[in-house]
Short mmCIF file of C-alpha atoms in Angstrom, two decimals:
data_model
loop_
_atom_site.label_atom_id
_atom_site.label_comp_id
_atom_site.label_asym_id
_atom_site.label_seq_id
_atom_site.Cartn_x
_atom_site.Cartn_y
_atom_site.Cartn_z
CA MET F 1481 0.86 14.52 -3.33
CA ASN F 1482 -1.61 17.44 -2.78
CA ALA F 1483 -3.60 17.43 0.32
CA ILE F 1484 -7.14 16.38 0.60
CA HIS F 1485 -9.52 18.71 2.26
CA ILE F 1486 -12.69 17.67 3.89
CA ALA F 1487 -15.25 19.80 5.77
CA LEU F 1488 -17.76 18.61 8.13
CA THR F 1489 -20.38 20.75 9.97
CA PHE F 1490 -22.14 19.62 13.22
CA ASP F 1491 -23.11 20.51 16.79
CA ASP F 1492 -22.87 18.89 19.85
CA ASN F 1493 -25.49 16.26 19.57
CA PHE F 1494 -23.71 15.14 16.51
CA TRP F 1495 -20.18 14.65 17.56
CA ALA F 1496 -20.11 10.83 17.40
CA PRO F 1497 -21.31 10.69 13.98
CA ALA F 1498 -19.10 13.38 12.69
CA TYR F 1499 -16.24 11.20 14.22
CA ALA F 1500 -17.54 8.23 12.43
CA THR F 1501 -17.52 9.82 8.97
CA MET F 1502 -13.75 11.04 9.65
CA ARG F 1503 -12.78 7.58 10.75
CA SER F 1504 -14.63 6.02 7.80
CA VAL F 1505 -12.78 8.12 5.32
CA CYS F 1506 -9.40 7.21 7.19
CA LEU F 1507 -10.02 3.71 7.12
CA PHE F 1508 -10.81 3.22 3.35
CA THR F 1509 -7.98 5.72 2.12
CA PHE F 1510 -3.97 4.80 1.52
CA ARG F 1511 -3.50 8.63 1.58
CA ARG F 1512 -3.86 9.16 5.27
CA HIS F 1513 -1.10 11.49 5.39
CA ASP F 1514 -2.91 14.01 3.05
CA LEU F 1515 -6.08 14.21 4.99
CA ILE F 1516 -6.88 17.61 6.57
CA PHE F 1517 -10.28 17.66 8.10
CA HIS F 1518 -11.99 21.01 8.56
CA LEU F 1519 -14.31 20.80 11.66
CA CYS F 1520 -17.15 23.45 11.68
CA HIS F 1521 -18.90 23.04 15.02
CA ARG F 1522 -20.88 24.54 17.59
CA THR F 1523 -22.06 23.95 21.15
CA LEU F 1524 -19.22 21.46 21.55
CA THR F 1525 -18.18 20.34 24.87
CA ASP F 1526 -14.74 19.97 26.06
CA GLN F 1527 -15.18 16.19 26.37
CA HIS F 1528 -16.75 15.82 22.74
CA ARG F 1529 -13.79 17.62 21.41
CA GLU F 1530 -11.38 15.24 23.04
CA ASP F 1531 -13.47 12.43 21.32
CA LEU F 1532 -12.95 14.30 17.91
CA ALA F 1533 -9.31 14.89 18.29
CA ALA F 1534 -8.50 11.28 19.04
CA ILE F 1535 -8.73 10.46 15.62
CA ALA F 1536 -5.28 12.24 15.19
CA ASP F 1537 -3.92 9.43 17.50
CA GLU F 1538 -4.96 6.66 15.28
CA PHE F 1539 -4.22 8.34 11.97
CA PRO F 1540 -1.71 10.99 10.81
CA VAL F 1541 -4.44 13.51 10.02
CA GLU F 1542 -4.53 17.13 10.58
CA LEU F 1543 -7.37 18.76 12.24
CA ARG F 1544 -8.70 22.60 11.86
CA TRP F 1545 -11.39 23.91 14.08
CA TYR F 1546 -13.79 26.41 13.43
CA ASP F 1547 -16.03 27.33 16.44
CA LEU F 1548 -19.11 28.80 14.76
CA ASP F 1549 -20.46 30.17 18.26
CA GLN F 1550 -17.69 32.80 17.96
CA SER F 1551 -18.46 33.68 14.19
CA GLU F 1552 -20.59 36.87 14.06
CA MET F 1553 -21.80 35.90 10.36
CA PHE F 1554 -23.03 32.72 11.27
CA ARG F 1555 -24.99 33.77 14.28
CA ASP F 1556 -26.49 36.23 12.16
CA ILE F 1557 -27.48 33.85 9.50
CA ALA F 1558 -28.63 31.04 11.70
CA LYS F 1559 -30.97 33.74 13.66
CA ARG F 1560 -32.51 35.22 10.55
CA MET F 1561 -32.90 32.31 8.01
CA PRO F 1562 -35.80 29.65 8.15
CA GLU F 1563 -35.12 27.31 10.91
CA ASN F 1564 -34.76 23.68 9.96
CA LYS F 1565 -36.48 21.79 12.96
CA ARG F 1566 -34.93 18.43 11.98
CA LEU F 1567 -31.23 19.57 11.61
CA SER F 1568 -30.95 22.76 13.18
CA ASN F 1569 -29.61 25.65 11.35
CA ILE F 1570 -25.94 24.34 11.47
CA VAL F 1571 -26.93 23.62 7.66
CA TYR F 1572 -26.18 27.10 6.76
CA ALA F 1573 -22.64 26.55 7.76
CA ARG F 1574 -21.58 25.04 4.57
CA LEU F 1575 -22.38 28.13 2.77
CA MET F 1576 -19.58 30.01 4.59
CA LEU F 1577 -16.92 27.58 3.88
CA ASP F 1578 -15.07 29.71 1.50
CA ARG F 1579 -15.07 32.53 4.32
CA LEU F 1580 -13.65 29.88 6.87
CA VAL F 1581 -10.95 28.24 4.87
CA GLY F 1582 -7.81 29.87 4.10
CA PRO F 1583 -6.76 31.05 0.44
CA GLU F 1584 -4.32 28.02 -0.25
CA VAL F 1585 -7.63 25.58 -0.14
CA GLU F 1586 -8.28 25.37 -3.86
CA ARG F 1587 -10.59 22.34 -3.46
CA ILE F 1588 -12.79 21.14 -0.62
CA LEU F 1589 -15.10 18.11 -0.07
CA TYR F 1590 -17.94 18.95 2.09
CA LEU F 1591 -19.53 15.68 3.57
CA ASP F 1592 -22.66 15.49 5.93
CA CYS F 1593 -22.20 13.82 9.26
CA ASP F 1594 -24.88 11.12 8.54
CA MET F 1595 -22.46 9.46 6.06
CA LEU F 1596 -20.28 6.19 6.01
CA VAL F 1597 -17.36 6.17 3.59
CA ARG F 1598 -16.01 2.88 2.29
CA ASP F 1599 -14.01 3.68 -1.04
CA ARG F 1600 -10.89 5.55 -1.39
CA ILE F 1601 -11.69 9.26 -0.95
CA GLU F 1602 -8.92 10.38 -3.32
CA ALA F 1603 -10.88 8.76 -6.12
CA LEU F 1604 -13.72 11.29 -5.60
CA PHE F 1605 -11.32 14.24 -4.52
CA ASP F 1606 -8.99 14.10 -7.55
CA ILE F 1607 -11.74 13.88 -10.38
CA ASP F 1608 -11.76 16.32 -13.35
CA MET F 1609 -14.38 18.64 -12.61
CA GLN F 1610 -14.48 19.81 -16.05
CA GLY F 1611 -14.47 23.54 -15.15
CA ASN F 1612 -17.82 23.29 -12.98
CA ALA F 1613 -17.94 25.02 -9.54
CA ILE F 1614 -19.02 21.95 -7.84
CA ALA F 1615 -19.59 18.18 -8.40
CA ALA F 1616 -22.54 16.63 -6.76
CA VAL F 1617 -24.83 13.32 -7.04
CA ARG F 1618 -28.67 13.74 -8.18
CA ASP F 1619 -31.04 13.31 -5.42
CA THR F 1620 -33.27 10.65 -5.74
CA ILE F 1621 -36.43 12.42 -4.98
CA GLY F 1622 -35.10 16.01 -5.92
CA ALA F 1623 -38.68 16.60 -7.50
CA PHE F 1624 -40.64 16.02 -4.65
CA ILE F 1625 -38.44 18.12 -2.53
CA THR F 1626 -38.92 21.11 -4.75
CA GLY F 1627 -42.44 20.37 -5.79
CA GLY F 1628 -44.20 19.14 -2.83
CA ARG F 1629 -47.66 17.85 -2.88
CA ASP F 1630 -48.58 16.74 -6.30
CA LEU F 1631 -45.19 18.09 -7.36
CA LYS F 1632 -46.84 21.63 -8.01
CA GLY F 1633 -45.28 23.86 -6.03
CA ASN F 1634 -42.40 26.23 -6.76
CA ARG F 1635 -42.64 25.53 -10.62
CA ASP F 1636 -41.74 29.30 -11.11
CA LEU F 1637 -38.22 28.51 -9.44
CA PHE F 1638 -37.70 24.51 -10.18
CA ASP F 1639 -38.59 22.53 -13.17
CA PRO F 1640 -38.94 18.78 -12.30
CA ALA F 1641 -37.22 17.97 -15.56
CA ASN F 1642 -33.90 19.39 -14.27
CA TYR F 1643 -31.43 17.62 -12.24
CA TYR F 1644 -31.30 18.40 -8.86
CA PHE F 1645 -28.72 17.44 -6.31
CA ASN F 1646 -28.18 16.31 -2.80
CA ALA F 1647 -25.99 18.73 -0.84
CA GLY F 1648 -24.82 16.13 1.61
CA MET F 1649 -21.77 15.34 -0.52
CA VAL F 1650 -20.39 18.33 -2.42
CA LEU F 1651 -16.97 18.70 -4.15
CA ILE F 1652 -16.16 22.45 -4.24
CA ASP F 1653 -13.85 24.36 -6.38
CA THR F 1654 -13.38 27.21 -3.68
CA ALA F 1655 -12.82 30.10 -6.08
CA LYS F 1656 -15.63 29.34 -8.25
CA TRP F 1657 -17.61 28.83 -4.95
CA ARG F 1658 -16.50 32.18 -3.68
CA ASP F 1659 -17.21 33.92 -7.09
CA ALA F 1660 -20.76 32.74 -6.82
CA ASP F 1661 -21.30 34.69 -3.70
CA ILE F 1662 -23.53 32.42 -1.95
CA ILE F 1663 -24.14 34.65 1.11
CA GLY F 1664 -24.86 37.51 -1.16
CA ARG F 1665 -27.40 35.43 -3.35
CA MET F 1666 -28.91 34.07 0.00
CA GLU F 1667 -29.55 37.70 1.25
CA GLU F 1668 -31.28 38.37 -1.95
CA ALA F 1669 -33.48 35.14 -1.53
CA PHE F 1670 -34.30 36.36 1.92
CA ALA F 1671 -35.14 39.59 1.04
CA SER F 1672 -37.23 38.15 -1.87
CA GLY F 1673 -39.14 36.05 0.28
CA VAL F 1674 -37.67 32.97 -1.69
CA MET F 1675 -36.02 31.55 1.41
CA ALA F 1676 -39.11 31.13 3.05
CA ARG F 1677 -40.82 29.02 0.16
CA ILE F 1678 -37.76 26.67 -0.52
CA TYR F 1679 -35.84 23.83 1.47
CA TYR F 1680 -33.24 25.59 3.13
CA ASP F 1681 -29.87 25.72 1.86
CA GLN F 1682 -29.90 22.84 -0.29
CA ASP F 1683 -32.51 24.35 -2.71
CA LEU F 1684 -30.78 27.37 -2.60
CA LEU F 1685 -27.41 25.80 -4.00
CA ASN F 1686 -29.65 24.10 -6.56
CA LEU F 1687 -30.72 27.52 -7.76
CA ILE F 1688 -27.32 29.10 -7.58
CA PHE F 1689 -25.44 26.34 -9.58
CA HIS F 1690 -28.24 25.48 -11.86
CA GLY F 1691 -26.60 23.93 -14.88
CA LYS F 1692 -23.28 24.70 -13.55
CA TRP F 1693 -22.49 21.24 -11.63
CA LEU F 1694 -20.88 18.23 -12.57
CA LYS F 1695 -23.15 15.14 -12.25
CA LEU F 1696 -21.42 12.41 -10.49
CA PRO F 1697 -22.34 8.37 -10.21
CA TRP F 1698 -25.00 7.80 -7.67
CA ARG F 1699 -22.36 5.46 -5.76
CA TRP F 1700 -20.57 8.58 -4.27
CA ASN F 1701 -24.03 9.65 -2.46
CA THR F 1702 -26.17 6.89 -2.20
CA VAL F 1703 -29.24 8.60 -0.59
CA ASP F 1704 -31.47 6.74 1.81
CA ALA F 1705 -29.10 3.81 2.27
CA ARG F 1706 -30.81 0.60 2.63
CA HIS F 1707 -29.95 -3.00 2.67
CA ALA F 1708 -30.57 -3.61 -0.99
CA HIS F 1709 -27.99 -1.09 -1.66
CA GLU F 1710 -25.07 -3.10 0.04
CA GLY F 1711 -24.86 -5.46 -3.04
CA LEU F 1712 -24.26 -2.57 -5.29
CA ASP F 1713 -20.76 -1.42 -3.95
CA PRO F 1714 -21.86 1.93 -2.70
CA ALA F 1715 -18.63 4.26 -2.00
CA ILE F 1716 -20.50 6.66 0.30
CA LEU F 1717 -23.56 5.80 2.19
CA HIS F 1718 -25.81 8.61 3.14
CA TYR F 1719 -28.40 7.77 6.01
CA THR F 1720 -31.13 10.60 4.77
CA GLY F 1721 -34.27 8.47 6.19
CA GLU F 1722 -35.59 8.60 9.66
CA ASN F 1723 -33.63 5.36 10.44
CA LYS F 1724 -30.26 5.65 11.36
CA PRO F 1725 -27.17 3.32 11.90
CA TRP F 1726 -26.77 4.66 15.40
CA GLY F 1727 -30.67 4.40 16.23
CA VAL F 1728 -31.59 3.79 19.78
CA PHE F 1729 -33.70 0.88 18.83
CA ALA F 1730 -32.00 -2.20 17.10
CA GLY F 1731 -34.95 -2.36 14.76
CA MET F 1732 -34.11 0.99 13.43
CA ARG F 1733 -30.51 0.28 12.84
CA GLN F 1734 -31.52 -3.33 11.05
CA SER F 1735 -33.40 -1.25 8.13
CA VAL F 1736 -30.30 0.49 6.87
CA ALA F 1737 -27.00 -0.61 4.85
CA PHE F 1738 -24.05 -1.48 6.71
CA ALA F 1739 -25.31 -0.87 10.26
CA ARG F 1740 -22.86 -3.27 11.92
CA LEU F 1741 -20.00 -1.83 9.92
CA TYR F 1742 -20.76 1.45 10.82
CA ARG F 1743 -20.79 0.46 14.78
CA HIS F 1744 -17.53 -0.61 14.46
CA VAL F 1745 -16.23 2.21 12.48
CA MET F 1746 -17.56 4.66 15.24
CA THR F 1747 -16.05 1.98 17.53
CA ASN F 1748 -18.29 0.23 20.20
CA GLU F 1749 -17.13 2.62 23.03
CA LEU F 1750 -18.13 5.56 21.49
CA PHE F 1751 -21.31 4.01 19.89
CA TYR F 1752 -23.01 3.13 23.15
CA ARG F 1753 -21.82 6.12 24.71
CA PHE F 1754 -23.64 8.24 21.88
CA ALA F 1755 -26.53 6.08 22.53
CA ARG F 1756 -26.80 6.79 26.11
CA HIS F 1757 -26.57 10.54 25.33
CA ARG F 1758 -29.44 10.06 23.02
CA TRP F 1759 -31.42 8.12 25.49
CA LYS F 1760 -30.96 11.08 27.88
CA ARG F 1761 -31.94 13.87 25.18
CA TRP F 1762 -35.13 11.73 24.14
CA TRP F 1763 -36.07 11.20 28.07
CA ARG F 1764 -35.46 15.02 28.60
CA LYS F 1765 -37.91 16.16 25.55
CA THR F 1766 -40.37 13.39 26.38
CA LEU F 1767 -40.73 14.77 30.19
CA ARG F 1768 -40.88 18.53 29.00
CA LEU F 1769 -43.80 17.40 26.49
CA GLY F 1770 -45.56 15.56 29.27
CA ARG F 1771 -45.87 18.57 31.56
#
């Protein structure tokens, strides 16, 4: 069988969720031998890299590492493009996937690290893309993302009637992605002032692939996964809201779908170690603000 290529992008503050996303893919597929994870990372400590590498002790998967701190292109892009204060400029790394992976990778699945996969990933990876460059799921609040207050913003760029996809899960035809010259288009948007007006890389991808993407069923990217989604058999949970399944406070976790399952997918040992990591970050931030 053909390899299943999956790409993740993350910094050191997201190492544990990245592990959980990988492990969920491994747990819910029979094609574990075919899995190749492309790990695009930055600021990763040796300990956290060891945690991620341990996935290969449990499953027969291949890991390919890409240190973005060593990439002059990424450093330049992250420095110049609008800063995503909530997610950091690691979001721009996915735009470079065609520059990072080898020419033998004809198709690659990008997954955000705030995702839990609970269905066979090959059912998604092997779909007929019908000649499209990418396949994705419509974002439930796409019109608000582009239009903002009263849905009046950026109407010269986006029509609310057009379908808008969430870029947290994107199945990519690598050759067509490369032909789209995404980095070049981003530079044009930056020079014209468009990048300063839009929602980072997700809006940019929607502009580039307008009318050129395959719309997939919602279950392959269940945006803002809540309890109500559990009974609908979602394939991929996407925790886009403020509350996460790894939230420091139990009440935060209880409002999202499959929170208990998520903790055991991450493993209890790593889950609580990640909780301590987040507590330390929260206190450091709070004490700095208090000065």
